C-alpha cells in the first residue's frame, strides 16, 4: 500500500508522519493508500519553502511567468486521462465526469495564461499640471488553499493558477479523502519549470488547516468546503489579519414552470441531481415544481432516475459511481429514512443499492422524494448525495420566496419558455449563480465563481477578475518630475489639481 507524502520545495517530503489516514477506493470499499497527516512543523516547512520562493518568483518577469503557465497548460492537457483515473479511483465519480472536472480546471489555467493582460494597471497622464498618476497590482506573498473532496482537481485549480500567475507562492491542503491528484499536479508544475517552493502540498486534517490559518507568513486563505468549516475558517483567519475567501455548502433549487419543455427539464434535472452521485456543490437537490408542472414532471423524472446505470467509476457503462465513504453512504441513507418518517413520499429509493461484483462499494442509488416540506430534514440539510427532493408551489413568486428564505445561495436554475418569468427570476433571486434552462450554471473561468449568503464568507469569488483582485493588492503612484514646467513651487496647502 503506497504512502502519499507531502510535496515541499519541489520534492516529496515525508514530514513527521506521526499520523496517517486511509484512502479508500469507494467502488470496491477497499483501503488503497495511506496519506500522511501534517503536524504543525510540516506546515512550517511548507510555508518556509513558499516564503523563500516568493522573492524571486514575484520578481520574475511577466514573460517568464507566462511561459511556465503555458508549459503547465500543455502538461495538464496531455495528462487529462491520468488525472481523471486518479480522481475516479479515490472519489468514485465516473471517468467521463472526472475528465470533465479536469477540463473545467484547465480553463482556469488558460485564463491565467493571459496574466499580462489581466495585471495591466491604469495611467492618467497630466492628472495635474506636470503630475501623472498610475496604478498597478502586486502579489500578496504566500497564499494557501484548503479544498474539499468532491473536486480534487478542479477546485484547487480555481485557486493556484491565478495565485501563481499573479506572482504569489502557494501551499495547497487538499482533502485527505482523495489526495493523490494534488501530488500529480505538483509533479506537472515541476516539469513545467516552476521554481521549487512556488507550489507546495501539505496533506492533513484540522491540525494542518489550523496551522495554516494561524501562520504569520500566510497572507491569504482560499477555502472551499462545507458551510460550518467555511464560517470557522473565515473567523479564525481574519483574526490574524489574512485575506479570506471561504466558499461553503449549498442547497440548489431548480424551478420548473408549466410552460417549460418538461422532457428537456427532466433530462437536465436527472443529470444535475445524480451526476457525480449528487456530490457537487452545484448539484440540483431541490426541484420546485410550479402549478401544473409537478405531476407530469415527476412521471418523467422517476422513469429517468430508474434508468441511471450505477456502477464503478472505471466502468464505461456506469452513469453514476459510488459516494465517497461508507460514512457518507450511511448519512445519506439515514436522511432518506428521516424524510420518510417525516411524511415525504419516496418515489425512487436508492437505499441499500448493491452493484453485482462490487457489493462492498459505497453505492447509493438515485432517489426521488416527493411532497417534501421546507421543515423536513431532507430539505434543510445539505444531503450531498444522489437525492432529489421535490417541493411544489402555486406561483413563481412563491418559488422565488422559498429560495430566498433558504440560508444557502450558491446556484439555482429556472426552466421556462417565458423570457419575462426568467428575467424576473434572475433579478429577484438571492443567489450568486443562476441558470436559465441551464441546470448547473458554473461560470466560465473568465467570470468569477461564488455564491451568496451561507455559501460564501468573505467578499471575493474565485477565479476570473475577482480571483485576480483577491490574489493582488493595488498601488497608486502619483509622480511629478521637477524639471517639468511649472512644477517648481511648493506650498503647505493640501495638494489639489491644477
Ligand atoms: P469539508 O468542509 O468537510 O472539508 C473541506 C476541507 O476542510 C478539507 O480539506 C478538510 O480537510 C478540511 N476540514 C474538515 N474539517 C475541518 C475542521 N474541523 N477544521 C479545519 N479544517 C477542516 O467538506 P468536504 O466534505 O470535503 O466537501 C463537501 C462540501 O464542500 C459540501 O458542503 C459542498 O457543498 C462544499 N463545496 C462547496 C463548493 C462551492 O463552490 N461553494 C464547491 C465544492 C464543494
Coordinates of C-alpha atoms and ligand atoms in Angstrom, one line a residue:
X1 CA 0.0 0.0 0.0
X2 CA 1.5 3.3 -1.1
X3 CA 2.0 6.2 1.3
X4 CA 1.2 9.6 -0.1
X5 CA 3.6 12.2 1.2
X6 CA 3.7 16.0 1.2
X7 CA 5.3 17.9 -1.7
X8 CA 7.5 20.7 -0.3
X9 CA 10.2 22.7 -2.0
X10 CA 9.9 20.8 -5.3
X11 CA 10.2 17.3 -4.0
X12 CA 8.4 14.6 -2.0
X13 CA 8.6 15.2 1.7
X14 CA 7.7 12.6 4.3
X15 CA 7.1 15.0 7.1
X16 CA 6.8 13.9 10.7
X17 CA 4.4 11.1 9.5
X18 CA 3.2 10.6 13.1
X19 CA -0.3 10.2 11.9
X20 CA -1.8 8.8 8.7
X21 CA -5.2 8.4 7.2
X22 CA -6.7 5.6 5.0
X23 CA -7.6 6.5 1.4
X24 CA -10.4 4.2 0.1
X25 CA -11.5 3.1 -3.4
X26 CA -15.2 3.9 -3.0
X27 CA -16.2 1.4 -5.8
X28 CA -14.6 -1.6 -4.0
X29 CA -14.7 -0.4 -0.4
X30 CA -11.0 -1.3 -0.2
X31 CA -8.3 0.7 1.5
X32 CA -5.8 1.5 -1.2
X33 CA -3.3 4.1 0.2
X34 CA -2.3 5.8 3.4
X35 CA -1.9 9.6 3.4
X36 CA 0.4 11.3 5.9
X37 CA -1.3 13.9 8.0
X38 CA 0.8 17.0 8.6
X39 CA 1.8 18.3 12.0
X40 CA 2.4 22.0 12.6
X41 CA 6.2 21.6 11.9
X42 CA 5.4 20.2 8.4
X43 CA 3.2 23.2 7.7
X44 CA 6.0 25.4 8.9
X45 CA 8.3 23.7 6.4
X46 CA 5.9 24.2 3.5
X47 CA 5.3 27.8 4.4
X48 CA 9.1 28.4 4.8
X49 CA 9.7 26.9 1.3
X50 CA 6.9 29.1 -0.2
X51 CA 8.2 32.2 1.6
X52 CA 11.8 31.6 0.3
X53 CA 10.5 31.2 -3.2
X54 CA 8.3 34.3 -3.1
X55 CA 11.1 36.9 -3.6
X56 CA 12.5 35.6 -6.9
X57 CA 9.1 34.4 -8.2
X58 CA 7.3 37.7 -7.5
X59 CA 10.2 39.5 -9.3
X60 CA 10.1 37.1 -12.3
X61 CA 9.0 39.0 -15.4
X62 CA 5.5 38.5 -16.7
X63 CA 7.0 36.8 -19.8
X64 CA 8.9 34.3 -17.6
X65 CA 5.8 33.5 -15.6
X66 CA 3.5 33.3 -18.6
X67 CA 5.9 30.8 -20.3
X68 CA 5.6 28.5 -17.3
X69 CA 1.9 28.8 -17.2
X70 CA 1.7 27.8 -20.9
X71 CA 4.0 24.8 -20.2
X72 CA 1.8 23.8 -17.4
X73 CA -1.3 24.1 -19.5
X74 CA 0.2 21.7 -22.1
X75 CA 1.2 19.2 -19.4
X76 CA -2.3 19.1 -17.8
X77 CA -3.9 18.8 -21.2
X78 CA -1.6 15.9 -22.0
X79 CA -2.5 14.1 -18.7
X80 CA -6.3 14.6 -18.5
X81 CA -6.8 10.9 -18.7
X82 CA -4.4 10.0 -15.9
X83 CA -5.8 12.8 -13.7
X84 CA -9.3 11.5 -14.3
X85 CA -8.2 8.0 -13.3
X86 CA -6.7 9.3 -10.0
X87 CA -9.9 11.2 -9.3
X88 CA -12.2 8.3 -10.2
X89 CA -10.2 5.8 -8.0
X90 CA -10.3 7.9 -4.9
X91 CA -13.5 10.0 -5.3
X92 CA -15.6 7.4 -7.1
X93 CA -17.0 9.5 -9.9
X94 CA -17.2 8.1 -13.4
X95 CA -14.2 8.7 -15.7
X96 CA -16.0 11.0 -18.2
X97 CA -17.2 13.1 -15.3
X98 CA -13.7 13.2 -13.8
X99 CA -12.3 14.2 -17.2
X100 CA -14.9 17.0 -17.3
X101 CA -13.7 18.3 -14.0
X102 CA -10.1 18.4 -15.2
X103 CA -11.3 20.3 -18.3
X104 CA -13.1 22.9 -16.3
X105 CA -9.9 23.3 -14.1
X106 CA -7.8 23.6 -17.3
X107 CA -10.0 26.6 -18.3
X108 CA -8.8 28.5 -15.3
X109 CA -5.2 27.6 -16.2
X110 CA -5.9 29.0 -19.7
X111 CA -7.4 32.2 -18.1
X112 CA -4.3 32.6 -16.0
X113 CA -2.1 32.3 -19.1
X114 CA -3.4 35.7 -20.0
X115 CA -2.0 37.2 -16.8
X116 CA 0.0 40.1 -18.6
X117 CA -3.3 41.4 -19.8
X118 CA -5.1 40.8 -16.5
X119 CA -2.4 42.7 -14.5
X120 CA -2.4 45.8 -16.6
X121 CA -2.7 48.9 -14.5
X122 CA -4.2 52.3 -15.3
X123 CA -2.4 55.5 -16.2
X124 CA -3.7 59.1 -16.1
X125 CA -1.3 61.5 -17.9
X126 CA -1.3 65.1 -16.7
X127 CA -3.7 64.5 -13.9
X128 CA -2.5 67.8 -12.5
X129 CA 0.0 70.0 -14.3
X130 CA 3.2 68.0 -14.6
X131 CA 1.7 65.2 -12.5
X132 CA 0.9 61.7 -13.7
X133 CA -1.0 59.1 -11.7
X134 CA -0.8 55.4 -12.3
X135 CA -1.8 52.1 -10.6
X136 CA -0.5 48.6 -10.6
X137 CA -1.1 45.5 -8.6
X138 CA 1.4 43.4 -6.6
X139 CA 1.2 39.8 -5.3
X140 CA 0.4 39.2 -1.6
X141 CA 3.1 36.6 -0.7
X142 CA 2.3 33.0 0.5
X143 CA -1.3 32.0 -0.3
X144 CA -2.9 28.8 0.9
X145 CA -5.8 26.8 -0.5
X146 CA -7.9 24.3 1.6
X147 CA -10.1 22.2 -0.6
X148 CA -12.9 19.7 -0.5
X149 CA -13.1 16.1 -1.6
X150 CA -15.6 16.5 -4.3
X151 CA -13.5 18.1 -7.0
X152 CA -9.9 17.1 -6.2
X153 CA -8.5 18.6 -9.4
X154 CA -10.9 21.4 -10.4
X155 CA -11.4 23.2 -7.1
X156 CA -7.7 23.6 -6.3
X157 CA -7.3 24.8 -10.0
X158 CA -9.8 27.6 -9.2
X159 CA -7.1 28.9 -7.0
X160 CA -3.4 28.2 -7.6
X161 CA -3.1 29.1 -11.3
X162 CA -4.4 32.6 -10.7
X163 CA -2.4 33.0 -7.4
X164 CA 0.8 31.8 -9.0
X165 CA 0.4 33.7 -12.3
X166 CA 0.0 36.9 -10.2
X167 CA 3.4 36.2 -8.6
X168 CA 2.4 34.6 -5.3
X169 CA 3.6 31.2 -4.0
X170 CA 1.1 28.6 -2.8
X171 CA 0.5 25.9 -0.2
X172 CA -2.3 23.5 -1.1
X173 CA -4.0 21.5 1.7
X174 CA -6.2 19.1 -0.3
X175 CA -8.9 16.8 1.1
X176 CA -7.4 13.8 2.9
X177 CA -10.0 11.6 1.3
X178 CA -8.7 11.9 -2.3
X179 CA -5.1 13.3 -2.0
X180 CA -3.3 11.8 -5.0
X181 CA -4.2 14.2 -7.7
X182 CA -2.6 17.1 -5.8
X183 CA 0.8 15.4 -5.9
X184 CA 0.5 14.5 -9.5
X185 CA -0.2 18.2 -10.3
X186 CA 2.8 19.2 -8.2
X187 CA 5.0 16.9 -10.5
X188 CA 3.5 18.6 -13.6
X189 CA 4.4 22.0 -12.2
X190 CA 8.0 20.8 -11.7
X191 CA 8.1 19.6 -15.3
X192 CA 6.7 22.9 -16.5
X193 CA 9.7 24.7 -15.0
X194 CA 8.1 26.2 -11.9
X195 CA 10.9 27.1 -9.4
X196 CA 11.0 24.9 -6.3
X197 CA 8.8 26.1 -3.5
X198 CA 6.3 28.1 -5.6
X199 CA 3.8 25.3 -5.4
X200 CA 3.7 23.0 -2.3
X201 CA 1.2 20.4 -1.0
X202 CA 0.6 19.5 2.6
X203 CA -1.7 16.7 3.4
X204 CA -3.7 16.7 6.5
X205 CA -6.7 17.4 8.7
X206 CA -7.7 20.1 11.1
X207 CA -4.1 20.2 12.6
X208 CA -2.7 21.3 9.2
X209 CA -5.6 23.6 8.5
X210 CA -5.3 25.4 11.8
X211 CA -1.5 25.7 11.4
X212 CA -2.1 27.5 8.0
X213 CA -4.8 29.7 9.5
X214 CA -2.6 30.8 12.3
X215 CA 0.7 31.1 10.4
X216 CA 2.1 34.7 10.4
X217 CA 3.7 34.2 7.0
X218 CA 0.5 33.1 5.2
X219 CA -1.1 36.2 3.6
X220 CA -4.3 34.8 2.2
X221 CA -6.6 31.8 2.5
X222 CA -8.9 30.4 -0.1
X223 CA -11.2 27.7 1.2
X224 CA -13.9 25.6 -0.4
X225 CA -15.9 23.1 1.6
X226 CA -18.9 22.8 3.9
X227 CA -20.6 25.8 5.5
X228 CA -19.7 25.2 9.2
X229 CA -16.0 24.9 8.3
X230 CA -16.1 27.8 5.9
X231 CA -17.5 30.0 8.6
X232 CA -14.8 28.8 11.0
X233 CA -12.0 29.4 8.5
X234 CA -13.2 32.9 7.8
X235 CA -13.5 33.8 11.5
X236 CA -10.2 32.3 12.6
X237 CA -8.1 33.5 9.6
X238 CA -9.4 37.1 9.6
X239 CA -8.5 37.4 13.3
X240 CA -4.8 37.0 12.2
X241 CA -5.3 39.6 9.5
X242 CA -5.4 37.4 6.5
X243 CA -7.4 38.0 3.4
X244 CA -10.0 35.2 3.2
X245 CA -12.4 33.8 0.7
X246 CA -14.3 30.8 2.1
X247 CA -16.9 29.1 -0.1
X248 CA -19.4 27.0 1.7
X249 CA -22.2 24.4 1.1
X250 CA -25.3 24.7 -0.9
X251 CA -28.9 23.7 -1.5
X252 CA -29.5 24.4 -5.1
X253 CA -33.1 24.8 -6.3
X254 CA -34.4 24.4 -9.8
X255 CA -37.8 26.0 -10.6
X256 CA -39.8 24.3 -13.3
X257 CA -42.7 26.3 -14.7
X258 CA -45.6 24.6 -16.6
X259 CA -44.6 26.4 -19.8
X260 CA -41.1 24.6 -19.8
X261 CA -40.2 21.8 -22.2
X262 CA -40.7 19.2 -19.5
X263 CA -38.8 16.4 -21.3
X264 CA -35.8 18.7 -21.6
X265 CA -36.2 19.8 -18.0
X266 CA -36.5 16.2 -16.7
X267 CA -33.4 15.2 -18.6
X268 CA -31.3 18.0 -17.2
X269 CA -32.6 17.7 -13.7
X270 CA -31.8 14.0 -13.7
X271 CA -28.2 14.8 -14.8
X272 CA -27.9 17.6 -12.3
X273 CA -29.2 15.7 -9.4
X274 CA -27.5 12.4 -9.9
X275 CA -24.3 13.2 -11.8
X276 CA -21.3 12.6 -9.6
X277 CA -23.7 10.9 -7.2
X278 CA -25.0 14.4 -6.2
X279 CA -21.6 15.3 -4.7
X280 CA -21.4 18.6 -6.5
X281 CA -21.8 22.0 -4.8
X282 CA -23.8 22.9 -7.9
X283 CA -25.9 19.8 -7.9
X284 CA -29.7 20.4 -8.0
X285 CA -31.0 18.9 -4.8
X286 CA -34.4 20.6 -4.7
X287 CA -36.8 20.8 -7.6
X288 CA -39.6 23.4 -7.2
X289 CA -42.5 22.4 -9.4
X290 CA -44.8 25.3 -10.1
X291 CA -48.6 24.8 -10.7
X292 CA -49.4 22.0 -13.1
X293 CA -45.8 21.2 -13.8
X294 CA -45.5 18.8 -10.8
X295 CA -47.2 15.6 -11.9
X296 CA -46.0 15.3 -15.5
X297 CA -42.5 16.3 -14.4
X298 CA -42.4 13.6 -11.7
X299 CA -43.6 10.9 -14.1
X300 CA -40.6 11.8 -16.4
X301 CA -38.1 12.1 -13.6
X302 CA -39.0 8.9 -11.8
X303 CA -38.6 7.0 -15.1
X304 CA -35.3 8.6 -15.9
X305 CA -33.9 8.1 -12.4
X306 CA -34.5 4.4 -12.6
X307 CA -32.7 4.3 -15.9
X308 CA -29.4 5.7 -14.4
X309 CA -26.7 3.0 -14.5
X310 CA -25.0 2.8 -11.1
X311 CA -21.6 1.2 -11.1
X312 CA -17.8 1.6 -10.6
X313 CA -16.4 4.8 -12.0
X314 CA -13.9 2.9 -14.1
X315 CA -16.7 1.0 -15.9
X316 CA -17.6 2.9 -19.1
X317 CA -21.2 1.7 -18.8
X318 CA -21.7 3.5 -15.5
X319 CA -23.5 6.8 -15.4
X320 CA -23.0 7.3 -11.7
X321 CA -20.4 5.9 -9.3
X322 CA -20.5 5.4 -5.5
X323 CA -20.4 8.1 -2.9
X324 CA -17.0 8.9 -1.3
X325 CA -17.0 7.0 2.0
X326 CA -19.1 4.4 3.9
X327 CA -19.9 7.2 6.4
X328 CA -21.3 9.3 3.6
X329 CA -23.5 6.4 2.4
X330 CA -24.8 5.8 6.0
X331 CA -25.6 9.5 6.4
X332 CA -27.4 9.8 3.1
X333 CA -29.5 6.7 3.8
X334 CA -30.3 7.9 7.3
X335 CA -31.6 11.2 5.9
X336 CA -33.8 9.4 3.4
X337 CA -35.2 7.3 6.4
X338 CA -35.9 10.5 8.2
X339 CA -37.7 12.0 5.2
X340 CA -39.9 9.0 5.1
X341 CA -40.6 9.3 8.8
X342 CA -41.4 13.0 8.5
X343 CA -44.1 12.3 5.8
X344 CA -42.4 12.7 2.5
X345 CA -43.1 10.1 -0.3
X346 CA -40.1 8.1 -1.6
X347 CA -40.8 7.6 -5.4
X348 CA -37.5 6.2 -6.3
X349 CA -35.5 4.6 -3.4
X350 CA -31.7 4.3 -3.7
X351 CA -31.2 2.9 -0.2
X352 CA -29.4 -0.5 0.0
X353 CA -28.3 -0.3 -3.6
X354 CA -26.0 -3.2 -4.4
X355 CA -23.7 -3.5 -7.5
X356 CA -23.0 -7.1 -8.5
X357 CA -19.3 -7.8 -8.1
X358 CA -18.8 -4.6 -6.0
X359 CA -21.0 -5.4 -3.1
X360 CA -18.7 -3.7 -0.6
X361 CA -18.6 -0.4 -2.6
X362 CA -20.2 2.7 -1.2
X363 CA -23.2 2.8 -3.5
X364 CA -26.5 4.7 -3.1
X365 CA -28.9 4.6 -5.9
X366 CA -30.8 7.7 -7.4
X367 CA -33.5 8.7 -5.0
X368 CA -36.6 10.9 -5.8
X369 CA -38.6 12.2 -2.9
X370 CA -42.0 13.9 -3.4
X371 CA -44.2 16.0 -1.1
X372 CA -41.2 17.5 0.7
X373 CA -41.9 20.2 3.2
X374 CA -39.5 23.0 3.9
X375 CA -39.3 21.9 7.6
X376 CA -38.2 18.4 6.8
X377 CA -34.5 17.3 7.3
X378 CA -34.2 16.3 3.6
X379 CA -34.9 19.9 2.7
X380 CA -33.0 21.7 5.4
X381 CA -29.8 19.5 5.3
X382 CA -27.3 19.6 2.5
X383 CA -27.5 15.8 1.8
X384 CA -24.6 15.8 -0.7
X385 CA -25.8 12.5 -2.3
X386 CA -28.0 11.3 -5.2
X387 CA -31.2 12.6 -3.7
X388 CA -33.7 14.9 -5.4
X389 CA -36.4 16.4 -3.2
X390 CA -39.5 17.8 -4.9
X391 CA -41.3 20.8 -3.4
X392 CA -44.4 22.2 -5.0
X393 CA -45.6 25.9 -5.2
X394 CA -48.5 27.6 -6.9
X395 CA -46.7 30.6 -8.4
X396 CA -43.3 31.8 -9.5
X397 CA -43.4 34.4 -6.7
X398 CA -43.8 31.6 -4.1
X399 CA -40.9 29.7 -5.7
X400 CA -38.6 32.8 -5.5
X401 CA -39.7 33.4 -1.9
X402 CA -38.8 29.8 -1.0
X403 CA -35.4 30.1 -2.5
X404 CA -34.7 33.4 -0.8
X405 CA -35.8 32.1 2.6
X406 CA -33.1 29.3 2.3
X407 CA -29.9 30.1 4.1
X408 CA -27.7 29.0 1.1
X409 CA -27.3 31.0 -2.1
X410 CA -24.9 29.1 -4.3
X411 CA -26.6 28.2 -7.6
X412 CA -30.2 28.0 -8.9
X413 CA -31.9 27.4 -12.2
X414 CA -35.3 28.1 -13.9
X415 CA -36.8 26.0 -16.7
X416 CA -39.3 28.0 -18.7
X417 CA -40.2 29.3 -22.1
X418 CA -41.1 32.7 -20.7
X419 CA -38.5 35.4 -21.0
X420 CA -40.5 37.5 -18.7
X421 CA -40.5 34.9 -15.9
X422 CA -36.8 34.2 -16.5
X423 CA -35.9 37.9 -16.2
X424 CA -38.0 38.3 -13.1
X425 CA -36.3 35.2 -11.6
X426 CA -32.7 36.3 -12.4
X427 CA -33.4 39.8 -10.9
X428 CA -35.2 38.8 -7.7
X429 CA -33.5 35.6 -6.6
X430 CA -30.7 36.0 -3.9
X431 CA -28.2 33.5 -5.3
X432 CA -24.8 34.0 -6.8
X433 CA -25.0 31.8 -9.9
X434 CA -28.2 31.5 -12.0
X435 CA -29.1 29.2 -14.9
X436 CA -31.9 29.9 -17.4
X437 CA -32.7 26.5 -18.9
X438 CA -29.1 25.6 -17.7
X439 CA -29.2 23.4 -14.6
X440 CA -25.6 23.7 -13.4
X441 CA -24.6 27.3 -14.2
X442 CA -20.9 27.1 -13.4
X443 CA -19.4 30.3 -14.7
X444 CA -16.7 30.2 -17.3
X445 CA -13.2 30.8 -16.0
X446 CA -13.1 34.4 -17.2
X447 CA -16.1 35.1 -14.9
X448 CA -15.9 34.5 -11.2
X449 CA -17.5 31.6 -9.3
X450 CA -19.2 32.1 -5.9
X451 CA -22.4 32.1 -4.0
X452 CA -24.2 34.4 -1.6
X453 CA -25.4 34.1 2.0
X454 CA -24.1 31.0 3.8
X455 CA -22.4 29.7 0.6
X456 CA -19.7 32.4 0.9
X457 CA -17.8 34.0 3.7
X458 CA -15.6 36.9 2.5
X459 CA -16.0 39.3 -0.3
X460 CA -14.4 37.9 -3.4
X461 CA -15.5 35.0 -5.6
X462 CA -12.9 32.7 -7.0
X463 CA -11.1 32.9 -10.4
X464 CA -11.9 35.4 -13.1
X465 CA -11.5 39.1 -12.4
X466 CA -12.3 38.7 -8.7
X467 CA -9.6 36.0 -8.4
X468 CA -7.0 38.3 -9.7
X469 CA -8.2 41.0 -7.4
X470 CA -8.1 38.6 -4.4
X471 CA -4.5 37.5 -5.0
X472 CA -3.1 41.0 -5.5
X473 CA -3.2 44.4 -3.9
X474 CA -3.2 47.7 -5.5
X475 CA -0.7 50.6 -5.5
X476 CA -1.3 54.0 -6.9
X477 CA 1.7 56.2 -7.8
X478 CA 1.4 60.0 -8.1
X479 CA 4.5 61.3 -9.7
X480 CA 5.9 64.7 -10.7
X481 CA 9.4 65.3 -12.2
X482 CA 10.8 68.6 -11.0
X483 CA 12.2 69.7 -14.4
X484 CA 8.6 69.6 -15.8
X485 CA 7.4 73.2 -16.4
X486 CA 5.5 74.8 -13.6
X487 CA 6.4 72.1 -11.1
X488 CA 8.9 74.1 -9.0
X489 CA 6.7 75.8 -6.5
X490 CA 5.7 74.1 -3.2
X491 CA 3.1 75.2 -0.7
X492 CA 1.9 73.9 2.7
X493 CA -1.7 73.7 1.4
X494 CA -3.3 70.4 0.9
X495 CA -2.3 69.4 -2.7
X496 CA -5.1 69.9 -5.2
X497 CA -5.2 69.5 -9.0
X498 CA -4.2 72.5 -11.2
Ligands
LIG1 P1 -15.3 19.7 4.5 O1 -15.8 21.1 4.9 O2 -15.6 18.6 5.4 O3 -13.8 19.8 4.2 C1 -13.2 20.8 3.4 C2 -11.7 20.9 3.8 O4 -11.7 21.4 5.2 C3 -10.9 19.7 3.7 O5 -9.6 20.0 3.2 C4 -10.8 19.2 5.2 O6 -9.6 18.5 5.5 C5 -10.9 20.5 6.0 N1 -11.6 20.3 7.2 C6 -12.6 19.4 7.5 N2 -13.0 19.6 8.8 C7 -12.2 20.6 9.4 C8 -12.1 21.2 10.6 N3 -12.9 20.8 11.6 N4 -11.2 22.2 10.8 C9 -10.4 22.6 9.8 N5 -10.5 22.0 8.6 C10 -11.3 21.0 8.4 O7 -16.0 19.5 3.0 P2 -16.0 18.2 2.1 O8 -16.9 17.2 2.8 O9 -14.6 17.8 1.8 O10 -16.7 18.7 0.8 C11 -18.1 18.8 0.6 C12 -18.6 20.2 1.0 O11 -17.9 21.2 0.2 C13 -20.1 20.3 0.7 O12 -20.6 21.1 1.7 C14 -20.1 21.1 -0.6 O13 -21.2 21.9 -0.9 C15 -18.9 22.0 -0.4 N6 -18.4 22.6 -1.7 C16 -18.7 23.9 -2.0 C17 -18.3 24.4 -3.2 C18 -18.6 25.8 -3.5 O14 -18.1 26.3 -4.5 N7 -19.3 26.6 -2.7 C19 -17.5 23.6 -4.1 C20 -17.3 22.3 -3.7 C21 -17.7 21.8 -2.5

